[in-house]
């Protein structure tokens, strides 16, 4: 291995460590930070970000990259990640990067105010400014190529908007048809009554351990929004409680454990290198989704969960595990993506992806966005949006400049569908195990076939290696149509 | 104001922000960090420290300093602080600094093991190595002057070992005499029974507010060792509970609130500048001590505290506020500095300072340190050390290289004595206020006359400005002799 490579990796190791610190501050901000510290914290984070930005585009990194030769797969992957980060940091002018940071930090507050007032017009000029800046950034990154493709690389390296359009185009009609049939059929019973919040947290911690979350290298706290944060040996998750909806707490926890287990299970040899982090948002989401849905909301696992619920809360009105399975998987009309069930969730994402594509290529103007949203929503969901906070204003993403991010949610579901097909083929008695509250074979398969590789392979490649076939939307559709066909008798 | 000065201050502001981040990570490490994250955190902290070190000695800082002209007191003070930090970082060779970091990080573990085994010989070679490295560093910093003086500047800029020797020399005989008389007299009753730990924390939080701690810019958590961390608008404290010793929790809290209030009350215009932090360890300790002792352990305040204790814990066996005052201020034989009462505490420090002085000037060898410790302890305390963990191995300081630090504890007490004399003269009815649980006039006086200045004045100067006289040991001695003379009738 060349001296240049060693020097590069030593420098990168410190950059990775500083990046972990930024993550830890993010966690602190959402969990333990005193509210009066917000402005000061903004400056502290800004100082750290400016150190990180300078390191990513440090001219020495360019020199070391040019002088490094990779002799094995791991070195090749490290160089690929560092080159990508160097190019990204070098291509975007500092002035533009600073302007994006300034604008988005203000935009989030303006968005929150507009949402509280259900007033899209109050947010539109700001959104237009954020969009224009990100289009400019996309153009700088694209070198004459597609700006949307360039922005997608931040979240899902190697994918293209055209590829996603094809995949999402195949998903949409069958998801709309399934949603239509399911919402036309009688729904399983919902939960009633209240559920002690301390008992919810206790049960969630227990379930986190059942899914293999290593508490000695993590912790579970409450926060307004559930999230997972950190890599390697310090991977923390948050969840939330709602007295009338224990599923929110339980499934938020399982979802975040999916993200966290991915980070915790990466080969320790990759610690504090570019390989020591989950490889993309789509692959990350595949782990959170397969833990939450294909495993956590399966008939087998909910059988076990039903017993735990009775133990935690006493008789809560649903005595039959089979009826409980229906309750867990109840499909309901709703406007909010983050509250959507498995059937409707991806329709929310597809809508956003298509509108975002038009916004970026200039065929849709921000002033027409609300109308476009509402028209599309009614077409796909079968019921009209009743107010802006239930429609175009519901998500924070665009306000902070996250154009290109939404697609990774559905990509994650598609990947989860593929992984689930391969996993059930590899573990014939998986249902018996899940019904006994034992996820170790399933999560062990994911660890060995996918999670441990971290950033070693490109996103599509790591999924294909794990599954034995190229990722495609078929398994997800088959899974959803079978599962909800059975539950709803459609 | 010159352009060089503006550039320097902009750069320094980011350095200060990064320094605050390091503090926050330290807090996290002692309160919320998963135990399995320790090694990774070590690397993360190392990366941040190396960024900070490089910034402190950045050649541009030297150029800006040379080109800056100060036109007002604040600019002068900023330049003084930055120059000191630049000189310090520049004078110590990088190799030596790295070797000190490596050695002390290992030494702490070796010290802890030796202490657990009461085996000073197992620690002595390591201590010798740490001492030698710090002596080398002191020599590099001293430019031919006294190495001990040079090391003292890290904690108490402007003081000298000779000056401290004179002051401590005046303290020692009168403290020994007072200790001798007090321990020969009948002691007040001690506490008996157990005290609910949740109620201890609740009462502590209430008392923190009574002493002016701003909870919206801080928080109180439990940790193994009480500490205060952070500056400006994010100043967090920790405390601890012991079911049979509620005073540990209460007075640890008041002590840390003294430190934290100092940081919180610095002029907001100094935020994230060198003036936005407490000016020295000695002045810091003066605030923690005056809050804890002169105010918190006063007859007036303990009258109020007694009522709060009864409210929190019910009848706990001491019905009379006057007897309670004696219990709070009970003097007891003991070996451990951190558990010592007001009478004996400074004798612990004086012992360490004198031995440290001899170690640094080479007149005492590490191999003779344990014997020297034990001889001196018996001479000053009147009873012999029974084991190494109760003697020379009790403190972590020297293992991590903190030679020069101990003196600031007693300097803080001396400063607190002076401030208390000035404060009581300025607020004639202070006792009536404290007896009503109202510290606002006292803490307000400290805020206005001392805390708000942050790093504007040098340590001795800020004390002298607040008191109206040059700091000296007289007021502390008079206070202790009067207080304990009354309680013990000696």
Short mmCIF file of N, CA, C and O in Angstrom, two decimals, chain B residues 175 178-180 182-183 187-188 251 289 292-293 297 326-349 381 383 410 413 476 479-480 483-484 487-488:
data_model
loop_
_atom_site.label_atom_id
_atom_site.label_comp_id
_atom_site.label_asym_id
_atom_site.label_seq_id
_atom_site.Cartn_x
_atom_site.Cartn_y
_atom_site.Cartn_z
N UNK B 175 -4.36 27.15 60.70
CA UNK B 175 -5.30 26.09 60.39
C UNK B 175 -5.02 24.84 61.22
O UNK B 175 -5.94 24.18 61.70
N UNK B 178 -6.31 25.54 64.67
CA UNK B 178 -7.77 25.48 64.72
C UNK B 178 -8.24 24.02 64.65
O UNK B 178 -9.12 23.60 65.41
N UNK B 179 -7.66 23.25 63.75
CA UNK B 179 -8.00 21.83 63.62
C UNK B 179 -7.78 21.12 64.94
O UNK B 179 -8.62 20.33 65.40
N UNK B 180 -6.67 21.41 65.59
CA UNK B 180 -6.31 20.77 66.85
C UNK B 180 -7.36 21.07 67.93
O UNK B 180 -7.85 20.19 68.62
N UNK B 182 -10.51 22.18 67.49
CA UNK B 182 -11.85 21.72 67.12
C UNK B 182 -11.98 20.21 67.32
O UNK B 182 -12.98 19.72 67.87
N UNK B 183 -10.97 19.46 66.89
CA UNK B 183 -11.06 18.00 67.04
C UNK B 183 -10.97 17.56 68.49
O UNK B 183 -11.35 16.45 68.83
N UNK B 187 -18.19 17.06 69.38
CA UNK B 187 -18.73 17.36 68.05
C UNK B 187 -20.25 17.41 68.07
O UNK B 187 -20.89 16.71 68.86
N UNK B 188 -20.84 18.22 67.19
CA UNK B 188 -22.30 18.21 67.04
C UNK B 188 -22.77 16.84 66.55
O UNK B 188 -21.98 16.05 66.04
N UNK B 251 -24.78 19.91 48.86
CA UNK B 251 -23.64 20.83 48.80
C UNK B 251 -22.79 20.64 47.54
O UNK B 251 -22.14 21.58 47.08
N UNK B 289 -16.92 27.98 46.06
CA UNK B 289 -16.73 27.92 47.52
C UNK B 289 -17.61 28.91 48.26
O UNK B 289 -18.15 28.60 49.32
N UNK B 292 -21.07 27.53 48.21
CA UNK B 292 -21.21 26.33 49.02
C UNK B 292 -21.03 26.63 50.51
O UNK B 292 -21.85 26.21 51.34
N UNK B 293 -19.97 27.33 50.85
CA UNK B 293 -19.58 27.48 52.26
C UNK B 293 -20.08 28.76 52.91
O UNK B 293 -20.93 28.73 53.79
N UNK B 297 -23.40 27.18 53.82
CA UNK B 297 -23.23 26.58 55.15
C UNK B 297 -23.31 27.61 56.27
O UNK B 297 -22.89 27.35 57.40
N UNK B 326 -24.96 23.04 63.36
CA UNK B 326 -23.78 22.30 63.84
C UNK B 326 -23.57 21.02 63.03
O UNK B 326 -22.43 20.69 62.67
N UNK B 327 -24.67 20.34 62.73
CA UNK B 327 -24.56 19.08 61.98
C UNK B 327 -23.99 19.33 60.59
O UNK B 327 -23.12 18.59 60.12
N UNK B 328 -24.49 20.37 59.93
CA UNK B 328 -23.99 20.71 58.59
C UNK B 328 -22.49 20.98 58.62
O UNK B 328 -21.76 20.62 57.69
N UNK B 329 -22.03 21.60 59.70
CA UNK B 329 -20.63 22.05 59.78
C UNK B 329 -19.75 21.17 60.67
O UNK B 329 -18.70 21.62 61.15
N UNK B 330 -20.19 19.94 60.84
CA UNK B 330 -19.47 19.00 61.69
C UNK B 330 -18.06 18.74 61.15
O UNK B 330 -17.87 18.45 59.97
N UNK B 331 -17.07 18.83 62.03
CA UNK B 331 -15.68 18.55 61.65
C UNK B 331 -15.35 17.13 62.10
O UNK B 331 -15.65 16.74 63.22
N UNK B 332 -14.79 16.35 61.19
CA UNK B 332 -14.55 14.94 61.49
C UNK B 332 -13.17 14.53 60.98
O UNK B 332 -12.69 15.05 59.97
N UNK B 333 -12.55 13.60 61.66
CA UNK B 333 -11.30 13.03 61.16
C UNK B 333 -11.57 12.37 59.82
O UNK B 333 -12.61 11.76 59.61
N UNK B 334 -10.59 12.45 58.92
CA UNK B 334 -10.77 11.81 57.62
C UNK B 334 -9.53 11.99 56.78
O UNK B 334 -8.75 12.93 57.01
N UNK B 335 -9.38 11.14 55.80
CA UNK B 335 -8.16 11.14 54.99
C UNK B 335 -8.34 11.77 53.62
O UNK B 335 -7.39 12.09 52.95
N UNK B 336 -9.61 11.89 53.21
CA UNK B 336 -9.88 12.20 51.80
C UNK B 336 -10.18 13.70 51.62
O UNK B 336 -11.12 14.22 52.22
N UNK B 337 -9.41 14.34 50.77
CA UNK B 337 -9.58 15.76 50.51
C UNK B 337 -11.00 16.12 50.11
O UNK B 337 -11.59 17.06 50.65
N UNK B 338 -11.56 15.36 49.16
CA UNK B 338 -12.87 15.75 48.63
C UNK B 338 -13.99 15.59 49.64
O UNK B 338 -15.10 16.08 49.42
N UNK B 339 -13.72 14.88 50.74
CA UNK B 339 -14.75 14.73 51.77
C UNK B 339 -14.47 15.63 52.98
O UNK B 339 -15.17 15.54 54.00
N UNK B 340 -13.45 16.46 52.88
CA UNK B 340 -13.02 17.23 54.06
C UNK B 340 -13.95 18.40 54.36
O UNK B 340 -14.62 18.93 53.48
N UNK B 341 -13.98 18.80 55.61
CA UNK B 341 -14.75 19.96 56.06
C UNK B 341 -13.94 21.23 55.82
O UNK B 341 -12.79 21.21 55.42
N UNK B 342 -14.58 22.37 56.13
CA UNK B 342 -13.94 23.66 55.88
C UNK B 342 -12.64 23.86 56.66
O UNK B 342 -11.73 24.54 56.19
N UNK B 343 -12.57 23.27 57.86
CA UNK B 343 -11.37 23.47 58.69
C UNK B 343 -10.17 22.74 58.11
O UNK B 343 -9.08 23.29 58.00
N UNK B 344 -10.39 21.49 57.71
CA UNK B 344 -9.25 20.68 57.30
C UNK B 344 -8.95 20.73 55.80
O UNK B 344 -7.87 20.35 55.36
N UNK B 345 -9.92 21.19 55.00
CA UNK B 345 -9.75 21.10 53.54
C UNK B 345 -8.43 21.72 53.06
O UNK B 345 -7.68 21.11 52.29
N UNK B 346 -8.16 22.93 53.51
CA UNK B 346 -6.97 23.60 52.99
C UNK B 346 -5.67 22.94 53.45
O UNK B 346 -4.65 23.06 52.76
N UNK B 347 -5.70 22.24 54.58
CA UNK B 347 -4.50 21.51 54.99
C UNK B 347 -4.16 20.42 53.97
O UNK B 347 -2.99 20.15 53.70
N UNK B 348 -5.20 19.80 53.41
CA UNK B 348 -4.97 18.81 52.34
C UNK B 348 -4.26 19.46 51.15
O UNK B 348 -3.35 18.89 50.57
N UNK B 349 -4.71 20.64 50.80
CA UNK B 349 -4.16 21.31 49.61
C UNK B 349 -2.73 21.76 49.88
O UNK B 349 -1.83 21.58 49.02
N UNK B 381 -2.48 16.86 60.53
CA UNK B 381 -3.83 16.39 60.87
C UNK B 381 -3.90 15.74 62.25
O UNK B 381 -4.99 15.59 62.80
N UNK B 383 -3.30 12.64 63.01
CA UNK B 383 -3.54 11.19 62.98
C UNK B 383 -2.87 10.62 61.74
O UNK B 383 -2.74 11.30 60.73
N UNK B 410 -7.16 26.15 47.21
CA UNK B 410 -7.03 27.01 48.39
C UNK B 410 -7.04 28.49 48.00
O UNK B 410 -7.61 29.32 48.71
N UNK B 413 -10.49 29.44 47.99
CA UNK B 413 -11.00 29.67 49.33
C UNK B 413 -10.56 31.02 49.88
O UNK B 413 -11.33 31.71 50.55
N UNK B 476 -10.22 34.85 55.23
CA UNK B 476 -10.57 33.43 55.32
C UNK B 476 -10.26 32.90 56.71
O UNK B 476 -11.09 32.21 57.33
N UNK B 479 -12.69 34.30 59.25
CA UNK B 479 -14.00 33.66 59.07
C UNK B 479 -14.02 32.27 59.70
O UNK B 479 -14.93 31.91 60.45
N UNK B 480 -13.00 31.46 59.39
CA UNK B 480 -12.97 30.09 59.90
C UNK B 480 -12.84 30.06 61.42
O UNK B 480 -13.51 29.29 62.11
N UNK B 483 -16.22 31.24 62.96
CA UNK B 483 -17.32 30.30 62.75
C UNK B 483 -17.15 29.04 63.59
O UNK B 483 -18.05 28.62 64.32
N UNK B 484 -15.99 28.43 63.48
CA UNK B 484 -15.79 27.16 64.18
C UNK B 484 -15.49 27.35 65.66
O UNK B 484 -15.77 26.48 66.47
N UNK B 487 -19.11 27.45 66.92
CA UNK B 487 -19.80 26.14 66.88
C UNK B 487 -19.22 25.19 67.92
O UNK B 487 -19.95 24.46 68.60
N UNK B 488 -17.89 25.21 68.05
CA UNK B 488 -17.23 24.26 68.95
C UNK B 488 -16.89 24.85 70.31
O UNK B 488 -16.31 24.17 71.16
#
